[in-house]
Amino acid sequence: MFHCQIRNEALHRLAGALGAIIVVMHVTAIGAAASQETSQANEERREIALSFDDAPRLDGTLLSGTDRTSRLIAELARAGVEGAGFFVLAGNITKAENGAERLRAYQAAGHFLANHTDTHPSLSRTSAEEFLADVDVASEALASFENTLDLFRYPYLQEGDDRIKQAAVEDGLAERGLRNGYITVDNYDWYLQALVDEAVAANHPLDLSVLGQTYVELLVDTVEFYDSIAQETLARSPRHVLLLHENDIAALFIYDLVLGLRDAGWDIIPLDAAYQDEIADKVPNTLFRGQGRVSALAHAAGRAPRELVHIAEDESYLRALFEERGLVP
């Protein structure tokens, strides 16, 4: 009886020890799985920054310039977006009503300003010397503003029509301490605004709900298109930069766009963080740069230009879509 009791107690202790080992193994397995899931989530995280060209734009057909800025600031704040970028067309600072005040309002709201030239010249139609002189005028105009980034964005995304001019401007920008404010996601939001302006001019009834849905669908699909090119070319999703313009439809629908991007799995990041991606230092060995950095890298790797342009950058396609949805006559 005494020996049975000892044996039972020994078995009981052994069972307890085995149970503890099993618990530890189970907890360890859960921790490892969680760590793997976290690592995988970090690897799969998709990030994009918002940038707006040509600020401060003049009055539009739907909003005054002042109202547009106020709405953009309010809607970005409502969406929880910080650190968006506004690439300044310096010649508009004095032309647009409250131009300087509007730029400072963007800064006060926590957004960035950067150089987009003074008169918006196309480098393909301008000498390197004239182009850089225009950049200098814009830099001087921006000198009195705070929260500016040392970024420069080429008008029309045209970085030169020959190698010599391309290199001369790149060297000139580097001497001025300006980095290329490239984009990775191109689109025709400027043409969408032109179609809206056309509808307003024709007194065509404009369904803002349908317009907003169309705007978001087109832009989210374009983001996915250029990210797929990145995945095929770089084997990863870089920190993207979305090209937008400081226009009326951006102010009206930026909140909906942010929600649409997040629903598609995108995190909105500050502009300065986007340019910390390693592709910022990868200068594509090609003249085909007008579709942005990702397409340029893909073209340099051997892909044909026709594969690197989204269908929504075709004006006839967009007009047909707007007609189909009753947005233009």
Short mmCIF file of N, CA, C and O in Angstrom, two decimals, residues 54-70 92 94-99 102 193 197 200 246-249:
data_model
loop_
_atom_site.label_atom_id
_atom_site.label_comp_id
_atom_site.label_asym_id
_atom_site.label_seq_id
_atom_site.Cartn_x
_atom_site.Cartn_y
_atom_site.Cartn_z
N ASP A 54 0.91 71.61 -58.40
CA ASP A 54 0.43 72.91 -58.91
C ASP A 54 -0.24 73.80 -57.87
O ASP A 54 -0.99 74.70 -58.22
N ALA A 55 0.02 73.58 -56.60
CA ALA A 55 -0.55 74.47 -55.58
C ALA A 55 0.21 75.81 -55.60
O ALA A 55 1.40 75.84 -55.86
N PRO A 56 -0.48 76.92 -55.34
CA PRO A 56 -1.92 77.06 -55.16
C PRO A 56 -2.61 77.32 -56.51
O PRO A 56 -2.30 78.30 -57.20
N ARG A 57 -3.51 76.45 -56.91
CA ARG A 57 -4.22 76.62 -58.18
C ARG A 57 -5.24 77.76 -58.07
O ARG A 57 -5.69 78.11 -56.97
N LEU A 58 -5.62 78.27 -59.22
CA LEU A 58 -6.61 79.34 -59.26
C LEU A 58 -8.00 78.78 -58.97
O LEU A 58 -8.18 77.58 -58.78
N ASP A 59 -9.00 79.67 -58.94
CA ASP A 59 -10.37 79.24 -58.68
C ASP A 59 -10.81 78.21 -59.72
O ASP A 59 -10.43 78.29 -60.89
N GLY A 60 -11.61 77.24 -59.27
CA GLY A 60 -12.11 76.22 -60.17
C GLY A 60 -13.56 76.43 -60.51
O GLY A 60 -14.18 77.43 -60.13
N THR A 61 -14.15 75.45 -61.22
CA THR A 61 -15.55 75.56 -61.61
C THR A 61 -16.49 75.18 -60.47
O THR A 61 -17.66 75.57 -60.47
N LEU A 62 -15.99 74.43 -59.49
CA LEU A 62 -16.82 73.99 -58.38
C LEU A 62 -16.47 74.68 -57.07
O LEU A 62 -17.34 74.85 -56.21
N LEU A 63 -15.19 75.06 -56.92
CA LEU A 63 -14.74 75.66 -55.67
C LEU A 63 -13.79 76.81 -55.97
O LEU A 63 -13.02 76.76 -56.93
N SER A 64 -13.82 77.83 -55.12
CA SER A 64 -12.79 78.85 -55.20
C SER A 64 -11.49 78.26 -54.68
O SER A 64 -11.50 77.24 -53.98
N GLY A 65 -10.38 78.89 -55.01
CA GLY A 65 -9.11 78.37 -54.51
C GLY A 65 -9.06 78.32 -53.00
O GLY A 65 -8.57 77.35 -52.41
N THR A 66 -9.58 79.37 -52.36
CA THR A 66 -9.58 79.42 -50.90
C THR A 66 -10.44 78.32 -50.30
O THR A 66 -10.04 77.64 -49.34
N ASP A 67 -11.63 78.12 -50.87
CA ASP A 67 -12.51 77.05 -50.38
C ASP A 67 -11.89 75.67 -50.62
O ASP A 67 -12.05 74.76 -49.81
N ARG A 68 -11.20 75.55 -51.74
CA ARG A 68 -10.57 74.27 -52.06
C ARG A 68 -9.51 73.91 -51.01
O ARG A 68 -9.46 72.78 -50.52
N THR A 69 -8.69 74.87 -50.68
CA THR A 69 -7.66 74.63 -49.67
C THR A 69 -8.29 74.28 -48.33
O THR A 69 -7.85 73.33 -47.65
N SER A 70 -9.29 75.03 -47.94
CA SER A 70 -9.96 74.76 -46.65
C SER A 70 -10.55 73.36 -46.63
O SER A 70 -10.44 72.64 -45.62
N ASN A 92 2.07 80.92 -59.23
CA ASN A 92 0.67 81.06 -58.83
C ASN A 92 0.52 81.70 -57.45
O ASN A 92 -0.60 82.05 -57.06
N THR A 94 1.28 84.58 -56.32
CA THR A 94 0.72 85.93 -56.41
C THR A 94 -0.50 85.99 -57.32
O THR A 94 -1.29 86.93 -57.23
N LYS A 95 -0.67 85.02 -58.19
CA LYS A 95 -1.81 85.03 -59.11
C LYS A 95 -3.09 84.53 -58.44
O LYS A 95 -4.18 85.02 -58.71
N ALA A 96 -2.96 83.52 -57.60
CA ALA A 96 -4.12 82.94 -56.94
C ALA A 96 -4.53 83.79 -55.75
O ALA A 96 -3.69 84.33 -55.04
N GLU A 97 -5.82 83.91 -55.55
CA GLU A 97 -6.33 84.66 -54.40
C GLU A 97 -5.84 83.99 -53.11
O GLU A 97 -5.97 82.77 -52.94
N ASN A 98 -5.26 84.78 -52.22
CA ASN A 98 -4.75 84.27 -50.94
C ASN A 98 -3.72 83.15 -51.14
O ASN A 98 -3.63 82.23 -50.32
N GLY A 99 -2.94 83.26 -52.21
CA GLY A 99 -2.01 82.19 -52.54
C GLY A 99 -1.04 81.85 -51.42
O GLY A 99 -0.92 80.68 -51.02
N ARG A 102 -2.77 80.41 -48.35
CA ARG A 102 -3.21 79.03 -48.55
C ARG A 102 -2.06 78.05 -48.34
O ARG A 102 -2.21 77.00 -47.71
N GLN A 193 -10.76 66.27 -64.08
CA GLN A 193 -11.20 67.63 -63.74
C GLN A 193 -11.61 68.38 -64.99
O GLN A 193 -12.60 69.13 -64.98
N ASP A 197 -15.17 70.16 -65.69
CA ASP A 197 -15.28 71.55 -66.11
C ASP A 197 -16.13 71.66 -67.38
O ASP A 197 -16.93 72.60 -67.52
N VAL A 200 -19.81 71.25 -66.40
CA VAL A 200 -20.31 72.46 -65.75
C VAL A 200 -20.56 73.56 -66.77
O VAL A 200 -21.59 74.25 -66.72
N GLU A 246 -3.88 69.68 -57.07
CA GLU A 246 -4.68 70.46 -56.13
C GLU A 246 -5.87 71.05 -56.89
O GLU A 246 -5.93 72.22 -57.20
N ASN A 247 -6.83 70.18 -57.21
CA ASN A 247 -8.00 70.61 -57.98
C ASN A 247 -9.28 70.36 -57.20
O ASN A 247 -9.27 69.82 -56.08
N ASP A 248 -10.40 70.74 -57.79
CA ASP A 248 -11.68 70.66 -57.09
C ASP A 248 -12.07 69.23 -56.74
O ASP A 248 -12.56 68.97 -55.63
N ILE A 249 -11.88 68.29 -57.68
CA ILE A 249 -12.33 66.93 -57.39
C ILE A 249 -11.48 66.28 -56.30
O ILE A 249 -11.98 65.45 -55.55
#
